[in-house]
Each structure stands twice: as C-alpha cells, then as structure tokens.
Coordinates of C-alpha atoms in Angstrom, one line a residue:
X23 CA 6.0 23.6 5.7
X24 CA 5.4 23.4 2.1
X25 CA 2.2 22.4 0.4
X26 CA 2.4 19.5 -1.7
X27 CA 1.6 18.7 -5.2
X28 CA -1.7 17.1 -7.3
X29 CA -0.4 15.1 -10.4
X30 CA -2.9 14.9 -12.8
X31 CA -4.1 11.4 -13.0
X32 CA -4.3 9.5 -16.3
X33 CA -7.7 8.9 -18.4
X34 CA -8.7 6.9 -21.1
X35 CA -11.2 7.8 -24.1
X36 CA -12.6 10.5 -21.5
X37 CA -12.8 8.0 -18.2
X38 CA -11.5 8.5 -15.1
X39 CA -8.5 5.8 -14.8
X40 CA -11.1 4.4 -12.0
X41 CA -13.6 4.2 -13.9
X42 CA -12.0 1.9 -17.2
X43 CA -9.9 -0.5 -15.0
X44 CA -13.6 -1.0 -13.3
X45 CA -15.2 -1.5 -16.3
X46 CA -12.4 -3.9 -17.7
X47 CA -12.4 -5.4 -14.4
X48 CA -16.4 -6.1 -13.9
X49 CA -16.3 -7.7 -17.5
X50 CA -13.7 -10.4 -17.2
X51 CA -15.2 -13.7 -17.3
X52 CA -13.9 -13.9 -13.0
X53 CA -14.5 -10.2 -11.9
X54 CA -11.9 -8.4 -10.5
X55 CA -10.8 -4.5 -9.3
X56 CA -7.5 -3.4 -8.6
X57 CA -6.8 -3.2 -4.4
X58 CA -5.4 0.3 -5.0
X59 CA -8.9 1.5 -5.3
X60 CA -9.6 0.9 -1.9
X61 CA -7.8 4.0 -1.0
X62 CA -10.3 6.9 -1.8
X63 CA -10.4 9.3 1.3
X64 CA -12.8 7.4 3.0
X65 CA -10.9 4.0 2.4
X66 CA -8.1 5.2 4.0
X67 CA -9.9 6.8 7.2
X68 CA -11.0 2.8 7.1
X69 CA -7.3 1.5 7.0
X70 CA -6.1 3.4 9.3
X71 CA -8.8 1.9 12.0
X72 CA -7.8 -1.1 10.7
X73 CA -4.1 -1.0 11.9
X74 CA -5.2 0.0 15.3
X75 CA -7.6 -3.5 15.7
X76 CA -6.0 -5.8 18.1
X77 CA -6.1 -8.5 15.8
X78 CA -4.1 -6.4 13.3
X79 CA -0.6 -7.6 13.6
X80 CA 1.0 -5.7 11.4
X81 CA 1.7 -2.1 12.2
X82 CA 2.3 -3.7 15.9
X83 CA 5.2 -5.8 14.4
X84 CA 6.7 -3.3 11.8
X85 CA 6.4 -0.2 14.5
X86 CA 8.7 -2.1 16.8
X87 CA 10.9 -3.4 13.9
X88 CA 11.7 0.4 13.3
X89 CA 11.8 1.3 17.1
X90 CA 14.3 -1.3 18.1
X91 CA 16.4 -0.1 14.7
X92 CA 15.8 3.3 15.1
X93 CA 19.9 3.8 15.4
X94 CA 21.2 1.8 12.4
X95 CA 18.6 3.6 10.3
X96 CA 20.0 6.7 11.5
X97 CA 23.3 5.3 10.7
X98 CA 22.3 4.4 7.2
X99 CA 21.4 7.6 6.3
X100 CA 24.4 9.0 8.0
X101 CA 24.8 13.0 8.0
X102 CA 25.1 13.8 3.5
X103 CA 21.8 15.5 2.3
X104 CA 18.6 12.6 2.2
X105 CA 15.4 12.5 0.8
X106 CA 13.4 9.8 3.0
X107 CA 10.6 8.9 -0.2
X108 CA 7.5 7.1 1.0
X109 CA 5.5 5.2 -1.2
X110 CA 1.8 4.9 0.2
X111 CA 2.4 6.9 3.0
X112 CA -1.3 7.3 4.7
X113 CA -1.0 8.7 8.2
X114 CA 0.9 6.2 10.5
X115 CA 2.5 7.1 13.6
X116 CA 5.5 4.2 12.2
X117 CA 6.9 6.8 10.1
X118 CA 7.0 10.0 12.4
X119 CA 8.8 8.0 15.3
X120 CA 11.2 7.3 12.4
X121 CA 11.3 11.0 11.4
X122 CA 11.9 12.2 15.1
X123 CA 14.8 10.0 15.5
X124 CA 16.4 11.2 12.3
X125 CA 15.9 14.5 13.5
X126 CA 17.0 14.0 16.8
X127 CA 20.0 12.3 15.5
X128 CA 20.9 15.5 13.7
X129 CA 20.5 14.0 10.1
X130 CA 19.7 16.5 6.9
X131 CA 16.5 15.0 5.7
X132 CA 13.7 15.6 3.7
X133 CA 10.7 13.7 3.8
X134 CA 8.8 13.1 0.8
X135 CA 5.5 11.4 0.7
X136 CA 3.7 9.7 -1.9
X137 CA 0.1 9.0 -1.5
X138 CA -3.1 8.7 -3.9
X139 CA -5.4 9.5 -1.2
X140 CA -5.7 13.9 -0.9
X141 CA -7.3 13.6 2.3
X142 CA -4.4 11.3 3.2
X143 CA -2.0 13.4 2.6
X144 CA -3.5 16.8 3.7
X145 CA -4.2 14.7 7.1
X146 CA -0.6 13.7 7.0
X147 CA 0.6 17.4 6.4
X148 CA -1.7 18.5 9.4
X149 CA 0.4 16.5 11.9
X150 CA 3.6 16.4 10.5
X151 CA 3.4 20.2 11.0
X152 CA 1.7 19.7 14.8
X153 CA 5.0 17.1 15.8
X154 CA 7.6 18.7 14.0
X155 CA 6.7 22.2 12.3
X156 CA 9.5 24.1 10.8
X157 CA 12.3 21.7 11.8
X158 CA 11.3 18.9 9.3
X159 CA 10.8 20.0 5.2
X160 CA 8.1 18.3 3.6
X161 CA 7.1 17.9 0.1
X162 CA 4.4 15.6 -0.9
X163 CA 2.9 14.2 -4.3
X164 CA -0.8 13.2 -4.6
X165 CA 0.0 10.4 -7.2
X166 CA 0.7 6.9 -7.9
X167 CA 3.9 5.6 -7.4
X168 CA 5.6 5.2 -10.2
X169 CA 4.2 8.5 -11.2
X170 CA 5.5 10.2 -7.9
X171 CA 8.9 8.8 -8.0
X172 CA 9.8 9.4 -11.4
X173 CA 8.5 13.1 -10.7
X174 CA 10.6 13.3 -7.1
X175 CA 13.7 11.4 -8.5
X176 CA 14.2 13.9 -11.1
X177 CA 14.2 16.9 -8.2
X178 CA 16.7 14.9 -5.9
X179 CA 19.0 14.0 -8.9
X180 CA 18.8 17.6 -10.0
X181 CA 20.3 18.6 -5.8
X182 CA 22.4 15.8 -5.6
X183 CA 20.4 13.8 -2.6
X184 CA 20.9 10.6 -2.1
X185 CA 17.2 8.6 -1.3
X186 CA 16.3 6.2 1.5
X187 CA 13.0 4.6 -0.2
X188 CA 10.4 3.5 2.6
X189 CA 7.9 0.8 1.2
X190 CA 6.0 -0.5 4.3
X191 CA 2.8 -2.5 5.5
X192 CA 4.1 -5.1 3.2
X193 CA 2.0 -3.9 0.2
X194 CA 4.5 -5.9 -1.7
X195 CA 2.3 -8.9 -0.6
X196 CA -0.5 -7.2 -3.0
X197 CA 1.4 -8.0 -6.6
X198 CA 1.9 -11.1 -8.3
X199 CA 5.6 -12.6 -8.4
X200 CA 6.0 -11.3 -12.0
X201 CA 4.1 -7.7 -11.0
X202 CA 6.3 -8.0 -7.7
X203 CA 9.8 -8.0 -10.2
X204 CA 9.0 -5.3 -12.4
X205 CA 8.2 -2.9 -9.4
X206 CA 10.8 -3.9 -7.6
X207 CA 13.0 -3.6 -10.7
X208 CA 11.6 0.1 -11.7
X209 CA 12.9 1.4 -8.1
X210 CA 15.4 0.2 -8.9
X211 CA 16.3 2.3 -11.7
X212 CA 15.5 5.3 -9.9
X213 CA 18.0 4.3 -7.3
X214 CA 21.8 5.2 -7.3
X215 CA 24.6 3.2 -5.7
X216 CA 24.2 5.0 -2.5
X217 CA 20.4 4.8 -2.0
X218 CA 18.6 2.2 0.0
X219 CA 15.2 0.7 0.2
X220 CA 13.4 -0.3 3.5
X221 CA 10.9 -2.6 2.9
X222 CA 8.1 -4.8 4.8
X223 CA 7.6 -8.5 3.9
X224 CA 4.5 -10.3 6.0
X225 CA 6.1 -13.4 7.0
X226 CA 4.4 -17.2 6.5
X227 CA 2.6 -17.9 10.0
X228 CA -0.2 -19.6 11.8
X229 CA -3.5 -19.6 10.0
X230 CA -5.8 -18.1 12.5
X231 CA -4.0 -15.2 13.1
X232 CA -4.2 -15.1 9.8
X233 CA -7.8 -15.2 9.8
X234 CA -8.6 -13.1 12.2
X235 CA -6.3 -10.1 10.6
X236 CA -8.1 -9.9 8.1
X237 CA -11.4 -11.0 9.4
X238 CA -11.6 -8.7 12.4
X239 CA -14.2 -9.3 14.8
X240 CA -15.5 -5.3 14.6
X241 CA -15.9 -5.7 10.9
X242 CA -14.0 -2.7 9.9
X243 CA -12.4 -4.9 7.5
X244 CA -15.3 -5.8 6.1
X245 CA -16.3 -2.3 5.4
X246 CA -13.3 -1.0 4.2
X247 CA -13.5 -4.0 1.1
X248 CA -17.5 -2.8 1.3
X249 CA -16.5 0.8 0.8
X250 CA -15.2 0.5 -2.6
X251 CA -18.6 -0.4 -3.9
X252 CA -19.8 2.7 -2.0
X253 CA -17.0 4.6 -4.3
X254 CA -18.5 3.0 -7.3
X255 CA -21.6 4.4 -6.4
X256 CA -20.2 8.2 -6.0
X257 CA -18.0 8.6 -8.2
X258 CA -18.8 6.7 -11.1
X259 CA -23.0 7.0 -10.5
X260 CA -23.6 2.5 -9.8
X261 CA -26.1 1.8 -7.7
X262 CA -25.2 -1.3 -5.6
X263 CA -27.0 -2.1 -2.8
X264 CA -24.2 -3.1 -0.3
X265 CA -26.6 -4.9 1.8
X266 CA -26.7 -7.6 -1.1
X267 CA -23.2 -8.2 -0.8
X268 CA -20.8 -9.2 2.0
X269 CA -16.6 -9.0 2.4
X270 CA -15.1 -12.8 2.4
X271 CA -11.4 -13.5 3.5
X272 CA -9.4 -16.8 3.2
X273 CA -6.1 -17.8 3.0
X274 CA -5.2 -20.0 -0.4
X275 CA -2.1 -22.5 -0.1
X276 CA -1.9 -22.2 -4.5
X277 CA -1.1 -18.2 -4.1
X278 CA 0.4 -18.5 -0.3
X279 CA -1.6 -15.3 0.4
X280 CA -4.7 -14.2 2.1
X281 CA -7.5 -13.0 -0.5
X282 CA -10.0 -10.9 -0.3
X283 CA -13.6 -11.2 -2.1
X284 CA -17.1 -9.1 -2.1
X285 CA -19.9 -11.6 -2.6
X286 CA -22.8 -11.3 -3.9
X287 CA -25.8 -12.4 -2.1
X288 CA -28.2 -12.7 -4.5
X289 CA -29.3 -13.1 -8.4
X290 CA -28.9 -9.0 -9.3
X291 CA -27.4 -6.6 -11.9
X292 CA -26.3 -3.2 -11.1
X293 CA -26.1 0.0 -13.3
X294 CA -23.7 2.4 -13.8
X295 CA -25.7 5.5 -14.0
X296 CA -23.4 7.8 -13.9
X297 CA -21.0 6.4 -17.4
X298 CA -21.8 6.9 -20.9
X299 CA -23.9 4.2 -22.4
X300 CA -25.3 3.3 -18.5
X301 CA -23.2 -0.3 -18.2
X302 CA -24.9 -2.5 -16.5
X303 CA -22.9 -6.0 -15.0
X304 CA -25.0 -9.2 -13.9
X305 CA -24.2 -10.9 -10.7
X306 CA -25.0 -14.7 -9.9
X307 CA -25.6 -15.7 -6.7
X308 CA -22.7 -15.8 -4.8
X309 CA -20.6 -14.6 -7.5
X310 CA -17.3 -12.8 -6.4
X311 CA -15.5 -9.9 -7.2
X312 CA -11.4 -10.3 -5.9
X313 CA -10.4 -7.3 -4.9
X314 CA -7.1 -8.1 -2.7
X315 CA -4.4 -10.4 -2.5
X316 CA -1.9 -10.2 0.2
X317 CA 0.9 -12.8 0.0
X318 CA 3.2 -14.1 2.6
X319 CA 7.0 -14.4 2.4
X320 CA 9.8 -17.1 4.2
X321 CA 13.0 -15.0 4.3
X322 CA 14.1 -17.5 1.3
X323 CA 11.0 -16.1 -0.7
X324 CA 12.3 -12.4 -0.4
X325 CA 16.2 -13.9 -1.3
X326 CA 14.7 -15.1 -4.4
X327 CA 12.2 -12.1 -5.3
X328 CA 15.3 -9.5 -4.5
X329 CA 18.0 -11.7 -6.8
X330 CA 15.6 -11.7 -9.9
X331 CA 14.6 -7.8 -9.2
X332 CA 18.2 -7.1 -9.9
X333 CA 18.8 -5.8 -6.1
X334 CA 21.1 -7.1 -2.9
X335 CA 19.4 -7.8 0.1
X336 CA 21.7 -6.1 2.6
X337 CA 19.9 -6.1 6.6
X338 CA 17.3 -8.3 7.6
X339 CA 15.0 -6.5 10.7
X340 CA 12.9 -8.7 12.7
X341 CA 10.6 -8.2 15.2
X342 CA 10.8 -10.8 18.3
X343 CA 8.2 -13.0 17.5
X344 CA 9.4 -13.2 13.5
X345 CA 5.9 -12.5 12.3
X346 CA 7.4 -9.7 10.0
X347 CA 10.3 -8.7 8.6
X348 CA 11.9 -5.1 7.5
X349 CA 14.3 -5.7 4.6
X350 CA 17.1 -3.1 3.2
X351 CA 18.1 -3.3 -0.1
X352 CA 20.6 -1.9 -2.3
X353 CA 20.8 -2.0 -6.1
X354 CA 23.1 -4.8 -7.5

C-alpha cells in the first residue's frame, strides 16, 4: 500500500491559514469560525464517536443506503479503470463495505482519499491495509478539498480513469446555498462526461430527533464543538478556559438547518499568547461564537441546488425510513 501525500497548506502574512480565518472570524461584529476546524486529529477521534451514538442517525441511515445499493454502485462503475475520490474521508466503516464490494465484484479501482486530518488519514491507511492489504491501491492527500482534487484530477486525467466522487455525511448541509453552488459547480469542472458523484443530503424531519443528534445525551457533541477552543489553545497559544463556556444546538426555521454555538458563560477576554501582537478578543456574557450549520434538504431542495450547480440528478437512494438520501449526479 502506498503512503500518501502532505500538501502544504496555505498561510497568510506568516499565519497558519487556522490562525487568520480565527482572527478574522473572532473580530466580526457576530463571531464566527469556520466548521472545518473542528477536524484537527483530536476532533476527528471526536466525530468518529459521534457517529457511533445511538441518537446519531446519520451514518445508521447512509451505511444502509450504500448496503442495500451495494450492486448498482458496482454497476456504475462497471469494469473500465476507476478512481473512487473521497472528499472528507475520516475513518468510517461506510466506505470500506463499499470498497469490499467493488472488490468483490471484480471492478479495477483505486481509492483515493482526501482528508485534512493526518491522523485521519494515517488511521484510515492502518485499516484499509488490515481489511484489504495488497488487493486494494490506495493513494491519499492530506489537504483540503479543492486542493486535493485539483492535485488528484490532474493524475487520473493524465491515466485516463474515469472518477466516482464520494461526498458523504451530508457535509453539503454545512455551506450556504450560494457557498453550496460554487462547490458543487467546481466538481463539477473536474468531472468528465463519464464520472459520477455520490452524495448525502440530510433530509427535513421531526425536530427532536433533530435535537437529540446533535445534542447527544453523552455530551460527546458537546466536546467535539468544545475541542476546537482546546485547538485554539495548542496551536495558536489562547488561553480559554473551556469551563467558562458551553456547546448550544438548535434548529432555526430562517436557515432550515441545525446550528451549532459555544457560549460564553461569563463577562471574560481571552489572549492569544501564542500570535504576534498577543490578540486579545472580549466576550459578553452569553455571547456566541457559530461554529456549524448543518442544513436539511426535501428532495425538491436538492432538484433545485443540482439544476443551478450545472449538474443532472440521475438516482435517488433512500434508506426505508426516508430520513436521508444518497444522490448521484452527473455533469449536465
């Protein structure tokens, strides 16, 4: 099994990327930081506890979308050379029963991870190579994703694979409609006429299980959101005191998606030590800081949000309580 690759991530004025969409974010007038920084190492030992919580529906719903569809995936990607790309890959058993059947099913794959989490990714390598060792080829990027799939695309185009895209855990449900379209749009530039992309939408659904997803009763969710204050404090030298704030999840009708805050508890103002110049950032009482935002679809929502990203809508796979749906689309 090959090793996969570090891309060099991005700075600005001599800050880590982390560190000046932190800054930028902590001074806006309603504070905010990006929800791809929950997924240091840590964060994403977090997440993937979080997908195992019963009231995590989920990974439940989209493991046994892909199950039941196991064949018409395999039939999708047919026998011609294939690079199986997946964006945000972590370390979830969803994917390797996909993989297996693939294999099983005789098809010439590739899989090709994306992650930005290294410990991610070298966790993922360490049981790819325990399920499947020299029968599956596996070449990884530590990166973003558009970063990663512009630097895959250019290899596949280069060998003349054709790409099945894997986007799951509905992480679409993170970006904004307009933020939504130009992602959607950018893979699809990278896609040729025989490509396909499989991707999870989080359907519209009763409130409390709502709730309680991303609530959870254990409070890992709670200290997953709490953990990227701890990351502030490692990497970029804060000092909060996470006992002086506290996770807080609601679903709000004007975005049709569950958000996440961190509260503050208390009157405080917190340092950055470890940045040039020392920042420091007051906090009122019970000031927020919105760190996610994960929207819910109808299938009409996803018609709509496929049309204007310039892409077909082409399967729709439910599970059989319609809590989620696994959509593949094709580039118009």
């Amino acid at each position: 099994m090959t090793t996969y690759e570090v891309l060099a991530t991005p700075s600005a004025s001599g800050i880590s990327l982390f560190g000046a969409d932190v800054l930028q974010g902590l001074s806006k007038r309603k504070k905010q930081i990006p929800a791809r920084y929950f997924y240091d190492d840590r964060g994403s030992e977090l997440f993937d506890q979080i997908t195992r919580l019963p009231e995590y529906y989920p990974t439940r719903a989209e493991t046994s979308i892909l199950s039941a569809n196991a064949d018409l995936i395999c039939e999708l990607v047919g026998t011609e050379p294939t690079d199986i790309v997946e964006l945000g890959c972590g370390c979830g058993p969803k994917t390797w029963d996909l993989l297996g059947a693939l294999l099983s099913n005789g098809a010439d794959i590739r899989y090709r991870p994306i992650d930005i989490s290294e410990g991610a990714m070298s966790t993922l390598y360490t049981e790819l190579d325990r399920r499947f060792g020299s029968r599956l080829e596996v070449e990884g990027v530590v990166a973003e994703y558009n970063g990663g799939l512009a630097h895959l695309n250019a290899q596949s185009t280069k060998k003349g694979r054709k790409k099945l895209i894997l986007f799951f855990g509905a992480n679409i449900g993170n970006m904004t409609d307009p933020e939504a379209v130009q992602f959607l749009r950018e893979l699809g530039e990278y896609m040729q006429p025989e490509d396909r992309l499989l991707i999870g939408f989080d359907l519209k659904k009763d409130l409390h299980i709502l709730q309680q997803a991303y609530d959870d009763s254990q409070g890992i969710t709670a200290e997953f959101n709490l953990n990227l204050l701890a990351r502030m404090n490692r990497e970029l030298g804060a000092d909060f005191d996470l006992t002086n704030f506290t996770h807080h999840a609601f679903y709000d009708p004007a975005r049709e998606a569950m958000v996440s805050w961190i509260i503050s508890l208390e009157a405080q103002q917190v340092r950055f030590k470890g940045m040039i110049g020392n920042p420091t950032f007051i906090f009122r009482e019970l000031e927020g800081i919105w760190v996610e935002m994960s929207r819910k679809f109808s299938t009409d929502d996803i018609s709509v949000l496929a049309q204007r990203s310039d892409l077909i809508v082409e399967n729709w796979l439910l599970d059989s309580q319609q809590m989620f749906v696994n959509t593949i689309l094709r580039r118009a």
